[in-house]
Short mmCIF file of C-alpha atoms and ligand atoms in Angstrom, two decimals:
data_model
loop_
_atom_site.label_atom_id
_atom_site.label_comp_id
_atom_site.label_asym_id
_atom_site.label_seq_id
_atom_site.Cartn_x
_atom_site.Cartn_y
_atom_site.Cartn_z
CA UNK A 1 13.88 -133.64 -115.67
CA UNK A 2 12.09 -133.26 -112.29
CA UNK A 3 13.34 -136.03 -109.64
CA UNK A 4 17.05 -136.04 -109.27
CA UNK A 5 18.98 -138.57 -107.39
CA UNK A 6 22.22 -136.68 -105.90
CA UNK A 7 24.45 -139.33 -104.42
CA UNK A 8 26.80 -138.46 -102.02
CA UNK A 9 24.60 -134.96 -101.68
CA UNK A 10 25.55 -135.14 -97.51
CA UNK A 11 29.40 -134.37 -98.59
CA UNK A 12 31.14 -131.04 -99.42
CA UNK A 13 30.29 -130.58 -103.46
CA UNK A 14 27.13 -132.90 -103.07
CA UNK A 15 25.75 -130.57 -100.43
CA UNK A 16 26.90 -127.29 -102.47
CA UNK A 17 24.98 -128.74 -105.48
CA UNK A 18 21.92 -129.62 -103.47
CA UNK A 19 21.63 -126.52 -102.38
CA UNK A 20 22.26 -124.81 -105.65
CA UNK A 21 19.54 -127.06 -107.34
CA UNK A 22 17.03 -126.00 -104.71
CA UNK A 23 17.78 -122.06 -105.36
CA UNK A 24 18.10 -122.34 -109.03
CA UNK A 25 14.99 -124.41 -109.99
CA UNK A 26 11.76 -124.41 -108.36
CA UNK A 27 9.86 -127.09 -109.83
CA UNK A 28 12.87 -129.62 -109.08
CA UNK A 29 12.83 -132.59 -105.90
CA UNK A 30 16.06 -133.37 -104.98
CA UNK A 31 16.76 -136.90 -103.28
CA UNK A 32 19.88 -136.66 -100.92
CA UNK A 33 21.38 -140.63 -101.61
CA UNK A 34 24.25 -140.83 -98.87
CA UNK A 35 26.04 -143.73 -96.81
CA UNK A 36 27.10 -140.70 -94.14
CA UNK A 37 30.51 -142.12 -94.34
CA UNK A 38 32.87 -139.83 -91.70
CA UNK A 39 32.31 -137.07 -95.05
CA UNK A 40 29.00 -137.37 -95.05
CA UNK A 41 27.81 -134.36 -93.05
CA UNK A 42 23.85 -133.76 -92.18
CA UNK A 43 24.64 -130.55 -90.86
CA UNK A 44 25.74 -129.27 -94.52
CA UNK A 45 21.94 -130.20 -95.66
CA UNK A 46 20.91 -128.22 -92.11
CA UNK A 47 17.60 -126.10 -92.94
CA UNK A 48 16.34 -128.61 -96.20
CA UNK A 49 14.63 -130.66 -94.08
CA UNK A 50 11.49 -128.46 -94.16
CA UNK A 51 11.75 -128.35 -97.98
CA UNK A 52 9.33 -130.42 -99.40
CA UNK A 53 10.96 -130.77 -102.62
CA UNK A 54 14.11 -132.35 -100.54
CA UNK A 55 14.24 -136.15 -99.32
CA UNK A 56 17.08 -137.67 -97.89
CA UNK A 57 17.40 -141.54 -97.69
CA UNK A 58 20.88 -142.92 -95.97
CA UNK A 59 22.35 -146.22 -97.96
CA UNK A 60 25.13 -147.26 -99.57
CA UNK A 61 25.94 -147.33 -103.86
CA UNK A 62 27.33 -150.29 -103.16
CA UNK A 63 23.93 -151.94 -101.87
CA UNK A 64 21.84 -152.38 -105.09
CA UNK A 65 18.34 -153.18 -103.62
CA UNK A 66 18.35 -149.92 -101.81
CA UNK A 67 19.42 -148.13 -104.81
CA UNK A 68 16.59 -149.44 -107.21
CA UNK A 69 14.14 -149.01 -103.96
CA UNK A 70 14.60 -145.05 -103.95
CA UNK A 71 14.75 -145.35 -107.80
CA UNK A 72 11.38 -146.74 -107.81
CA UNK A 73 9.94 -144.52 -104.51
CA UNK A 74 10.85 -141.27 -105.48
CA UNK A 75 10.61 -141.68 -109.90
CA UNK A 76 14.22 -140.83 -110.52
CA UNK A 77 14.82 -138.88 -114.08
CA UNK A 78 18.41 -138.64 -112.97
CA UNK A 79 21.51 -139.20 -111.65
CA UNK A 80 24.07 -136.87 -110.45
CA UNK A 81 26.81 -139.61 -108.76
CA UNK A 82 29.34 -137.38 -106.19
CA UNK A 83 29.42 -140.50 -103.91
CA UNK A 84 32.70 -141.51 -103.36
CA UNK A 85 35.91 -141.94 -100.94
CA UNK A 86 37.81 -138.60 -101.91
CA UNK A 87 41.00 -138.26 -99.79
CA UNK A 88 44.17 -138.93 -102.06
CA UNK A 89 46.28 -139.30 -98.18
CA UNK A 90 43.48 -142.18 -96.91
CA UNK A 91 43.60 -143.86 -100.26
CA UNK A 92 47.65 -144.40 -99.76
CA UNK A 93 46.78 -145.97 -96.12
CA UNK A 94 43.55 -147.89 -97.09
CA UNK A 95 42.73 -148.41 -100.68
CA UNK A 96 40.12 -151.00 -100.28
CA UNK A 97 37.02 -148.80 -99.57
CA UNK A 98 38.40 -146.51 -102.80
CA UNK A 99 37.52 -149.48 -105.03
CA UNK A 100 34.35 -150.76 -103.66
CA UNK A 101 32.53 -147.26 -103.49
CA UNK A 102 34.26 -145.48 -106.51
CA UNK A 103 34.45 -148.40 -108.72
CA UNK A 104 31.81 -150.95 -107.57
CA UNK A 105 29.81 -148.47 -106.13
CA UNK A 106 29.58 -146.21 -109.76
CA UNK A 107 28.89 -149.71 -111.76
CA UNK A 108 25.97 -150.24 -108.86
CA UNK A 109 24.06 -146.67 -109.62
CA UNK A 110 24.73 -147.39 -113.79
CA UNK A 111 22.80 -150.48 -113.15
CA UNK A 112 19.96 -149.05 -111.96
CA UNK A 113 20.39 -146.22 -114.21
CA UNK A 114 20.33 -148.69 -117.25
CA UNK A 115 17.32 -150.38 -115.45
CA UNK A 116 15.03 -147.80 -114.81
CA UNK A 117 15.67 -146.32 -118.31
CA UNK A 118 16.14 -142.79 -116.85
CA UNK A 119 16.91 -139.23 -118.50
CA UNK A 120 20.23 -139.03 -117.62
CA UNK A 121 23.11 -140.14 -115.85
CA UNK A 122 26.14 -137.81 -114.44
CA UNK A 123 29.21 -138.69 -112.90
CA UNK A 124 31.23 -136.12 -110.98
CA UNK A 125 35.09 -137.04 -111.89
CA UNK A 126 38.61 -135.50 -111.44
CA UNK A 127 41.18 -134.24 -113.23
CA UNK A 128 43.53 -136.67 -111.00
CA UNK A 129 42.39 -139.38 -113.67
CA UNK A 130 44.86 -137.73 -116.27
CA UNK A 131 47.75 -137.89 -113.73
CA UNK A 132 50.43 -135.72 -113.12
CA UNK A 133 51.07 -132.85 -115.64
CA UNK A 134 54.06 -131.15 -116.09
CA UNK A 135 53.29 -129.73 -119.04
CA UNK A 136 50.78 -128.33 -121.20
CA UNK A 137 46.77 -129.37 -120.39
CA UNK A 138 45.01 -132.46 -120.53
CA UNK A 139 41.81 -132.59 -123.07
CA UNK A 140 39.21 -135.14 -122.60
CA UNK A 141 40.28 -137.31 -125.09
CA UNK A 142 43.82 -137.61 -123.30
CA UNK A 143 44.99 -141.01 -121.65
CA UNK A 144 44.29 -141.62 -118.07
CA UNK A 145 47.25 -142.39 -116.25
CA UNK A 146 46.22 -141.93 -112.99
CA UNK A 147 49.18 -142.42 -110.27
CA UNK A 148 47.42 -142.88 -106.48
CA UNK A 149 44.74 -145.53 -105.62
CA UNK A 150 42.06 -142.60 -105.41
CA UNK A 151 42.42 -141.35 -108.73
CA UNK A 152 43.13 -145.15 -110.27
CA UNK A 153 39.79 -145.69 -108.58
CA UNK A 154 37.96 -142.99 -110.28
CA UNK A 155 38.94 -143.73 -113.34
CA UNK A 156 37.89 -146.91 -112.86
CA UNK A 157 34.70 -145.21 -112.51
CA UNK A 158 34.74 -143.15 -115.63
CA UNK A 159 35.47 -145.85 -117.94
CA UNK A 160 32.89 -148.17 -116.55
CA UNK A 161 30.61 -145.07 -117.19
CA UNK A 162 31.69 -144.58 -121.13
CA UNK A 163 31.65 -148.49 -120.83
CA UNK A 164 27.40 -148.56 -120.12
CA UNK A 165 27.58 -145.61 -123.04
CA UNK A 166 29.00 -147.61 -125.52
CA UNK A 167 27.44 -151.10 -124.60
CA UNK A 168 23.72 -150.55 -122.73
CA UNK A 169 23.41 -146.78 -124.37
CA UNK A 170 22.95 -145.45 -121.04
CA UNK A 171 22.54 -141.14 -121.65
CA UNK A 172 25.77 -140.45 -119.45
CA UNK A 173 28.15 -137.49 -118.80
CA UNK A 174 31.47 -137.32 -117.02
CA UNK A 175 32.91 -133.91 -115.73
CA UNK A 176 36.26 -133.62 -114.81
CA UNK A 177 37.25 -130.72 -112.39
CA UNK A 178 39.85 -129.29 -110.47
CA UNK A 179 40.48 -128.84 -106.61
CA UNK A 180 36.96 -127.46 -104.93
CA UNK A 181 37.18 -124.58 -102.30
CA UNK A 182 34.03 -123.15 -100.29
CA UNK A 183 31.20 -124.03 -97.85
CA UNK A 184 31.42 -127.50 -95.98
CA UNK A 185 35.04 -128.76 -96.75
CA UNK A 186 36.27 -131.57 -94.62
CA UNK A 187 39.15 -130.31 -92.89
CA UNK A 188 41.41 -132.94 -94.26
CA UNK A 189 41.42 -131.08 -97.73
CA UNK A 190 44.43 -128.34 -97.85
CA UNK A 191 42.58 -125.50 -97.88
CA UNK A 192 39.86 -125.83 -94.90
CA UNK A 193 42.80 -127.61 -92.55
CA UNK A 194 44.98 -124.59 -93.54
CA UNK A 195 42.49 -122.16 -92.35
CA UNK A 196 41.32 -123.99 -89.41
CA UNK A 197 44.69 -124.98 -88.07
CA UNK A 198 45.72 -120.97 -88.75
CA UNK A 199 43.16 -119.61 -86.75
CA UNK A 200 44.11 -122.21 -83.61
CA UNK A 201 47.95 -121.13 -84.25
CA UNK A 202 49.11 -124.90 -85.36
CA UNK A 203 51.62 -125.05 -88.00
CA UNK A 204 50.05 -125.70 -91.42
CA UNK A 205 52.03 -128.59 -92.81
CA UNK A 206 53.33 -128.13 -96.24
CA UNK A 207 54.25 -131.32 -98.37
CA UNK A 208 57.51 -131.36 -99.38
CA UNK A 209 58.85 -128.31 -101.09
CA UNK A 210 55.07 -126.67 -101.35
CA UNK A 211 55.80 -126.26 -105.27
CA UNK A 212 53.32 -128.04 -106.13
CA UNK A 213 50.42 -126.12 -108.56
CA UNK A 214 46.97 -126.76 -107.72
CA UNK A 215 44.00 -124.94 -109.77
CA UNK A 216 41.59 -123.79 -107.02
CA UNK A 217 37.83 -123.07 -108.12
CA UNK A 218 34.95 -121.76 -106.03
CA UNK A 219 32.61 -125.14 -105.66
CA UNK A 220 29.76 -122.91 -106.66
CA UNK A 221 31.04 -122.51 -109.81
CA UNK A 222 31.67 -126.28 -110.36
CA UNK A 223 27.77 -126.44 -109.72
CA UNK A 224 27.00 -124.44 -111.87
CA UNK A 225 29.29 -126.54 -114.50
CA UNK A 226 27.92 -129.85 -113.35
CA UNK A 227 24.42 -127.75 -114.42
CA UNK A 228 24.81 -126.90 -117.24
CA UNK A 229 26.69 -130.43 -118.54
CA UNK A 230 23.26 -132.23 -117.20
CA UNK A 231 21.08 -130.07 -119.02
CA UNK A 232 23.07 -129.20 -122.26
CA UNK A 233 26.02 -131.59 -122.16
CA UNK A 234 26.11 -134.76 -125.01
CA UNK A 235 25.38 -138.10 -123.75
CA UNK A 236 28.72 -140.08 -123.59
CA UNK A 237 30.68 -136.89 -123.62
CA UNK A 238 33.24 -135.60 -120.75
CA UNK A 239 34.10 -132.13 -120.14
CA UNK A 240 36.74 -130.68 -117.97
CA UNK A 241 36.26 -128.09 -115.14
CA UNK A 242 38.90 -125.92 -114.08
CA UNK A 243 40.03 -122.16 -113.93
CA UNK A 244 42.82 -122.34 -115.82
CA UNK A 245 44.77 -120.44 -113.05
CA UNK A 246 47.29 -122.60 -111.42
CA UNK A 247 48.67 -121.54 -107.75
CA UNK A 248 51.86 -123.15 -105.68
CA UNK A 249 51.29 -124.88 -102.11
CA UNK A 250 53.21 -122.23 -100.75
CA UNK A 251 51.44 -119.04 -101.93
CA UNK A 252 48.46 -120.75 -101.45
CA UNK A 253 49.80 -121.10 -97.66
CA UNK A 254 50.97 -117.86 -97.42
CA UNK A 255 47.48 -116.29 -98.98
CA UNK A 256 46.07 -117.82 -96.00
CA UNK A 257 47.82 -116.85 -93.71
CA UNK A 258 47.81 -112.90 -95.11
CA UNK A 259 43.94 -113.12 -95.09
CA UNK A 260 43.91 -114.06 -91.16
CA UNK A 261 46.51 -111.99 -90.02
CA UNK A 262 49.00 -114.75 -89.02
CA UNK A 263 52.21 -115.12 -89.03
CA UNK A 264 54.51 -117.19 -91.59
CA UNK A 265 56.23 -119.20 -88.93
CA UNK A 266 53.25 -121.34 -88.77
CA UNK A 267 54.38 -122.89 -92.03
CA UNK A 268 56.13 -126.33 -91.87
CA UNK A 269 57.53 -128.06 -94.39
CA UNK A 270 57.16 -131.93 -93.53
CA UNK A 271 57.30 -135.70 -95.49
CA UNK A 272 56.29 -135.38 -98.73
CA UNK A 273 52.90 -137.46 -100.11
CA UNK A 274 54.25 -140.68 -101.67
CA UNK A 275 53.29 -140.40 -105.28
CA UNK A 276 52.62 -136.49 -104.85
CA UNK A 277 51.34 -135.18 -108.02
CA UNK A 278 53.51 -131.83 -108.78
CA UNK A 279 50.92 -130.60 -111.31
CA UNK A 280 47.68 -130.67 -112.79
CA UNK A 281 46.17 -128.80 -115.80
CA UNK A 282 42.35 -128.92 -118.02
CA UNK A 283 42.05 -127.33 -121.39
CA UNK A 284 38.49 -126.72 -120.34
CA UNK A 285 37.43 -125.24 -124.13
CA UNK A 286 34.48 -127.89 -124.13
CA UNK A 287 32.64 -126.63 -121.40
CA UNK A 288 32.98 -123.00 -122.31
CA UNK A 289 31.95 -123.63 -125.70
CA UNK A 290 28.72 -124.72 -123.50
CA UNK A 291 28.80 -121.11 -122.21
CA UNK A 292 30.62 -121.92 -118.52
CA UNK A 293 32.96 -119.57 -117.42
CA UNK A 294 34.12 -119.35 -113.67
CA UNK A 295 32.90 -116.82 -111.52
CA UNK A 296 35.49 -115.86 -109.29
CA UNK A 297 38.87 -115.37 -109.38
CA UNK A 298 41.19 -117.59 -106.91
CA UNK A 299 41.55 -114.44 -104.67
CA UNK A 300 37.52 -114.11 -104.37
CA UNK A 301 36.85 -118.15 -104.01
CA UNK A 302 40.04 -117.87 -100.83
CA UNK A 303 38.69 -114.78 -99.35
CA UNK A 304 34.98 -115.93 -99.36
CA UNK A 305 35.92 -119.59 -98.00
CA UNK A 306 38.27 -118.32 -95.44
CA UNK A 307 35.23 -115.97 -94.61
CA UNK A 308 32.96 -118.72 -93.96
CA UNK A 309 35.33 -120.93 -92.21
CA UNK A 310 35.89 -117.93 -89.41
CA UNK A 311 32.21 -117.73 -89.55
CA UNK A 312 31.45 -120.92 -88.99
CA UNK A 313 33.03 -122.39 -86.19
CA UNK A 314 30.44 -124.57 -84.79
CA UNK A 315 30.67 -126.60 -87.78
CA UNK A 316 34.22 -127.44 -87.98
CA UNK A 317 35.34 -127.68 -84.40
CA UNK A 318 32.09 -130.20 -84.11
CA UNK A 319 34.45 -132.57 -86.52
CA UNK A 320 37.87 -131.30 -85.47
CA UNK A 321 37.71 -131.54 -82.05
CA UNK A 322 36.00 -136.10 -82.80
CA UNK A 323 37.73 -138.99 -82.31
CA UNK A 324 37.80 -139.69 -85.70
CA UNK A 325 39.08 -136.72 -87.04
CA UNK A 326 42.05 -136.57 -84.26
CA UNK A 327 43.13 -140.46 -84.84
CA UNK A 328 43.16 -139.71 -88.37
CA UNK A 329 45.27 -136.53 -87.78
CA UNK A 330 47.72 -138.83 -86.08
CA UNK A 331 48.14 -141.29 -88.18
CA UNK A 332 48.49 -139.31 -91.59
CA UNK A 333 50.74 -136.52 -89.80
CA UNK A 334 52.54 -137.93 -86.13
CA UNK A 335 54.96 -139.70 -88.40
CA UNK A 336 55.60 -137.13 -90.75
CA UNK A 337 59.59 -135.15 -90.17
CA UNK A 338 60.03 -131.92 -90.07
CA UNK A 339 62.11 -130.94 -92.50
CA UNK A 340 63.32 -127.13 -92.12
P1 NAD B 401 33.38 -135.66 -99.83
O1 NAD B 401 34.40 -136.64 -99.36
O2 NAD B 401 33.24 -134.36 -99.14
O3 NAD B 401 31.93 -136.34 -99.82
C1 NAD B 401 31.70 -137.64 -100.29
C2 NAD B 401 30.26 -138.00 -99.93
O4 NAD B 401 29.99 -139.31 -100.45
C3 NAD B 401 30.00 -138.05 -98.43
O5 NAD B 401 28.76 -137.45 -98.14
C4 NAD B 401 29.96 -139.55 -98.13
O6 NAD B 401 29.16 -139.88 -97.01
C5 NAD B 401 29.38 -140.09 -99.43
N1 NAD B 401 29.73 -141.49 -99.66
C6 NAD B 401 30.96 -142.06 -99.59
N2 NAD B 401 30.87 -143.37 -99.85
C7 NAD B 401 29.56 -143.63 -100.10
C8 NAD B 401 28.85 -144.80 -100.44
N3 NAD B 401 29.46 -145.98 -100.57
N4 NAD B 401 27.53 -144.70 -100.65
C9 NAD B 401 26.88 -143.52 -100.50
N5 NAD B 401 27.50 -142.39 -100.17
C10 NAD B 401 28.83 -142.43 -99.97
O7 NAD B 401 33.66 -135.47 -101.37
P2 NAD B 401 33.69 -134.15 -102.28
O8 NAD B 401 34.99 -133.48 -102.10
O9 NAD B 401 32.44 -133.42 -102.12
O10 NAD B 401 33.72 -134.82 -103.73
C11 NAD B 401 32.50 -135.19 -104.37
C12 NAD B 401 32.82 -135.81 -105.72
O11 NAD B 401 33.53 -134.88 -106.52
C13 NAD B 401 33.72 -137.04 -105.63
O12 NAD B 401 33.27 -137.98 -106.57
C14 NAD B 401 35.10 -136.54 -105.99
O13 NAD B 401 35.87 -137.54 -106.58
C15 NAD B 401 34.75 -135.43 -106.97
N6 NAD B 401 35.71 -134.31 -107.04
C16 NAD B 401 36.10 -133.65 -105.90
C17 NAD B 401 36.93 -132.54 -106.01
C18 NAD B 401 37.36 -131.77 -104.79
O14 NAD B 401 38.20 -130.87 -104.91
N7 NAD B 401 36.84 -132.03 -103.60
C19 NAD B 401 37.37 -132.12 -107.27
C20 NAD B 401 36.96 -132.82 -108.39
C21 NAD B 401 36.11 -133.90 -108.27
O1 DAU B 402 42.18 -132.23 -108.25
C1 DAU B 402 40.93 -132.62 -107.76
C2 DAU B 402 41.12 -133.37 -106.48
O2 DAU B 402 41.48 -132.40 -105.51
C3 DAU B 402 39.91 -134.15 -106.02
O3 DAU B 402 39.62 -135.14 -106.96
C4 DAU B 402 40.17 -134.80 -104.65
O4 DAU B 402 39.00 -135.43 -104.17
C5 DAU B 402 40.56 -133.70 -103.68
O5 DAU B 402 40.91 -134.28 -102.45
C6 DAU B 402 41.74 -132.92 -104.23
O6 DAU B 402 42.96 -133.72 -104.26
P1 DAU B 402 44.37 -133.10 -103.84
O7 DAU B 402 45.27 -134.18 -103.45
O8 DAU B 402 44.85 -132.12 -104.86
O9 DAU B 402 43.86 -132.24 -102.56
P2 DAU B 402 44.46 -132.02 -101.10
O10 DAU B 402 43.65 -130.94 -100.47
O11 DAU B 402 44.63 -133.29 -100.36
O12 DAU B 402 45.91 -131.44 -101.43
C7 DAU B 402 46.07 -130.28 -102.22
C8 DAU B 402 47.56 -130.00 -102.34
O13 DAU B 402 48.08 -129.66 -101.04
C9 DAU B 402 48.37 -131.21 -102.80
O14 DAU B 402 49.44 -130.75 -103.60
C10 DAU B 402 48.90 -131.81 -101.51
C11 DAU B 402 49.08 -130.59 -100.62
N1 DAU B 402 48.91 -130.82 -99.18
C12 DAU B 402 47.79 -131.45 -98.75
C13 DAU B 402 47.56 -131.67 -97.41
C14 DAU B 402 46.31 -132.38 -96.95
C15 DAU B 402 49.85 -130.35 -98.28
O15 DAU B 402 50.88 -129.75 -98.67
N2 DAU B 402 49.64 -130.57 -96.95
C16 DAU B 402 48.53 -131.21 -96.47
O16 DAU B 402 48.41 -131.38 -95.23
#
């Protein structure tokens, strides 16, 4: 496997990957496939440009002539889809663009996929598809019963993807994972708007109660998952990606907030996310018996992303201080109450 089509590869775990592929194997090209949508970030890819193993081409999944074009220029052996709308807040305003890139957009790059006859096809999934989780963990063979229009969208996605398995026997893989951290993180995601909010002094706003239990995992070490699934994983297999270490809102908050020397106050508790899913949870035995484990502990991946985030101003402030970015800050958050 030498050519590998990474769609999506301008956004936060696209880019991380990218960059992990170029490091780890150096007889690899890597094709950057991305629509730049307001995730889509050249300045995460900043540096490749020089590498001649790396291409970039900007189009849409959606847009299947383009598709087969760069499937044809650059001799894709494989796949690795992380296109896709990603924001479980913009999927409750405007679910349309969920379904045409993860649904429509995931059928478009099987097509081609099934087309070209190539070595392997990976889609980058959730553990959002299984739904909410009160208790216990979810195994891959477990029901989707995904509860916002993101997550209904990707699995949309995955079961069109065991669907070109089963029917076209088209060599795919699905992994599931858990809530990214690290390099390159919109600041619309928890985490990154937490720190960068903190270090500007603006209240971090807390859904709800802030009980909710999210299972935080350095992206690096979802690479290196995503990895080892292309190269070792079963064609029409899935395999979870998580920790296994589940941490509240709050602490999570707090944690923050410890690590930059700020003070609690800055904590709000406001509207809760319609739909908000209190819990999510992987049995991830699949993948380990692949010989994954995670790297870092929650307390390693939070120290080294708040790192970089105070490190690396010029990149968020750049998309913090756009139009975009402060219209969509209104409108998910100016109607929001305050509620203690
Ligand atoms: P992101 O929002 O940071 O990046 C998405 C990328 O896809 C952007 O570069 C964007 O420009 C591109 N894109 C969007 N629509 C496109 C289209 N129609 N055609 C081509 N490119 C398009 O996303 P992320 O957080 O890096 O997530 C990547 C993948 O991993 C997604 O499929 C997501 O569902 C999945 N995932 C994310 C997490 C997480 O915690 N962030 C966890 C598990 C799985
Ligand atoms: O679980 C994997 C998923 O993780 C990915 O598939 C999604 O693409 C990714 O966005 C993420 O979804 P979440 O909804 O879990 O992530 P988010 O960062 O939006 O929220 C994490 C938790 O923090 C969740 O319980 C909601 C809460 N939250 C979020 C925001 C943006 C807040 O309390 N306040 C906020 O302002």
């Amino acid at each position: 496997m030498r050519n590998l089509l990474i769609a999506g590869g301008a956004g936060f775990i696209g880019s991380n990957f990218v960059h992990y592929i170029l490091e780890r194997y150096s007889d690899y090209r890597v094709v950057v496939y991305d629509k730049l949508t307001y995730a889509g970030n050249l300045d995460n890819l900043k540096g490749l440009e020089r590498d001649p193993r790396y291409a970039f081409v900007h189009g849409d999944i959606c847009d299947m002539d383009r598709v087969e074009e760069t499937m044809r220029q650059y001799k894709i052996d494989a796949i690795v889809n992380f296109a896709a709308e990603t924001h479980v807040d913009r999927s409750l305003m405007s679910p349309g663009s969920f379904i045409q890139t993860d649904v429509y957009g995931t059928y478009v790059l099987l097509e081609a996929a099934k087309k070209f006859g190539i070595e392997r096809y990976h889609q980058v999934s959730t553990d959002e598809v299984y739904g909410e989780v009160l208790q216990g963990s979810s195994r891959e063979s477990d029901m989707l019963a995904a509860r916002s229009p993101y997550a209904a969208s990707k699995a949309g996605g995955d079961l069109m993807v065991y669907a070109y398995f089963i029917s076209f026997g088209v060599p795919t893989t699905i992994t599931r994972g858990s809530n990214n951290i690290g390099p390159y993180q919109y600041p619309e995601k928890v985490v990154p708007l937490f720190i960068t909010n903190a270090l500007d002094n603006l209240p971090l706003p807390i859904y709800g109660d802030g009980q909710q239990m999210r299972d935080y995992q350095y992206v690096w070490d979802h690479c290196e998952a995503i990895d080892i699934v292309l190269h070792k994983g079963k064609p029409g297999e899935v395999y979870n990606v998580g920790t296994g270490v589940e941490t509240r809102n709050i602490d999570m908050a707090r944690m923050i907030l410890k690590l930059l020397n700020k003070p609690e106050s800055l904590i709000q508790h406001v509207t809760d996310r319609p739909g908000h899913d209190r819990r999510y949870s992987l049995n991830c035995d699949k993948l380990k018996a692949l010989g994954w484990r995670s790297a870092h502990t929650f307390e390693q991946a939070l120290e080294k992303t708040v790192r970089w985030y105070v490190e690396n101003e010029w990149w968020w402030r750049k998309i913090k201080s756009g139009e975009h970015y402060r219209e969509y800050y209104e409108r998910n958050y100016g109607q929001r109450q305050v509620l203690k």
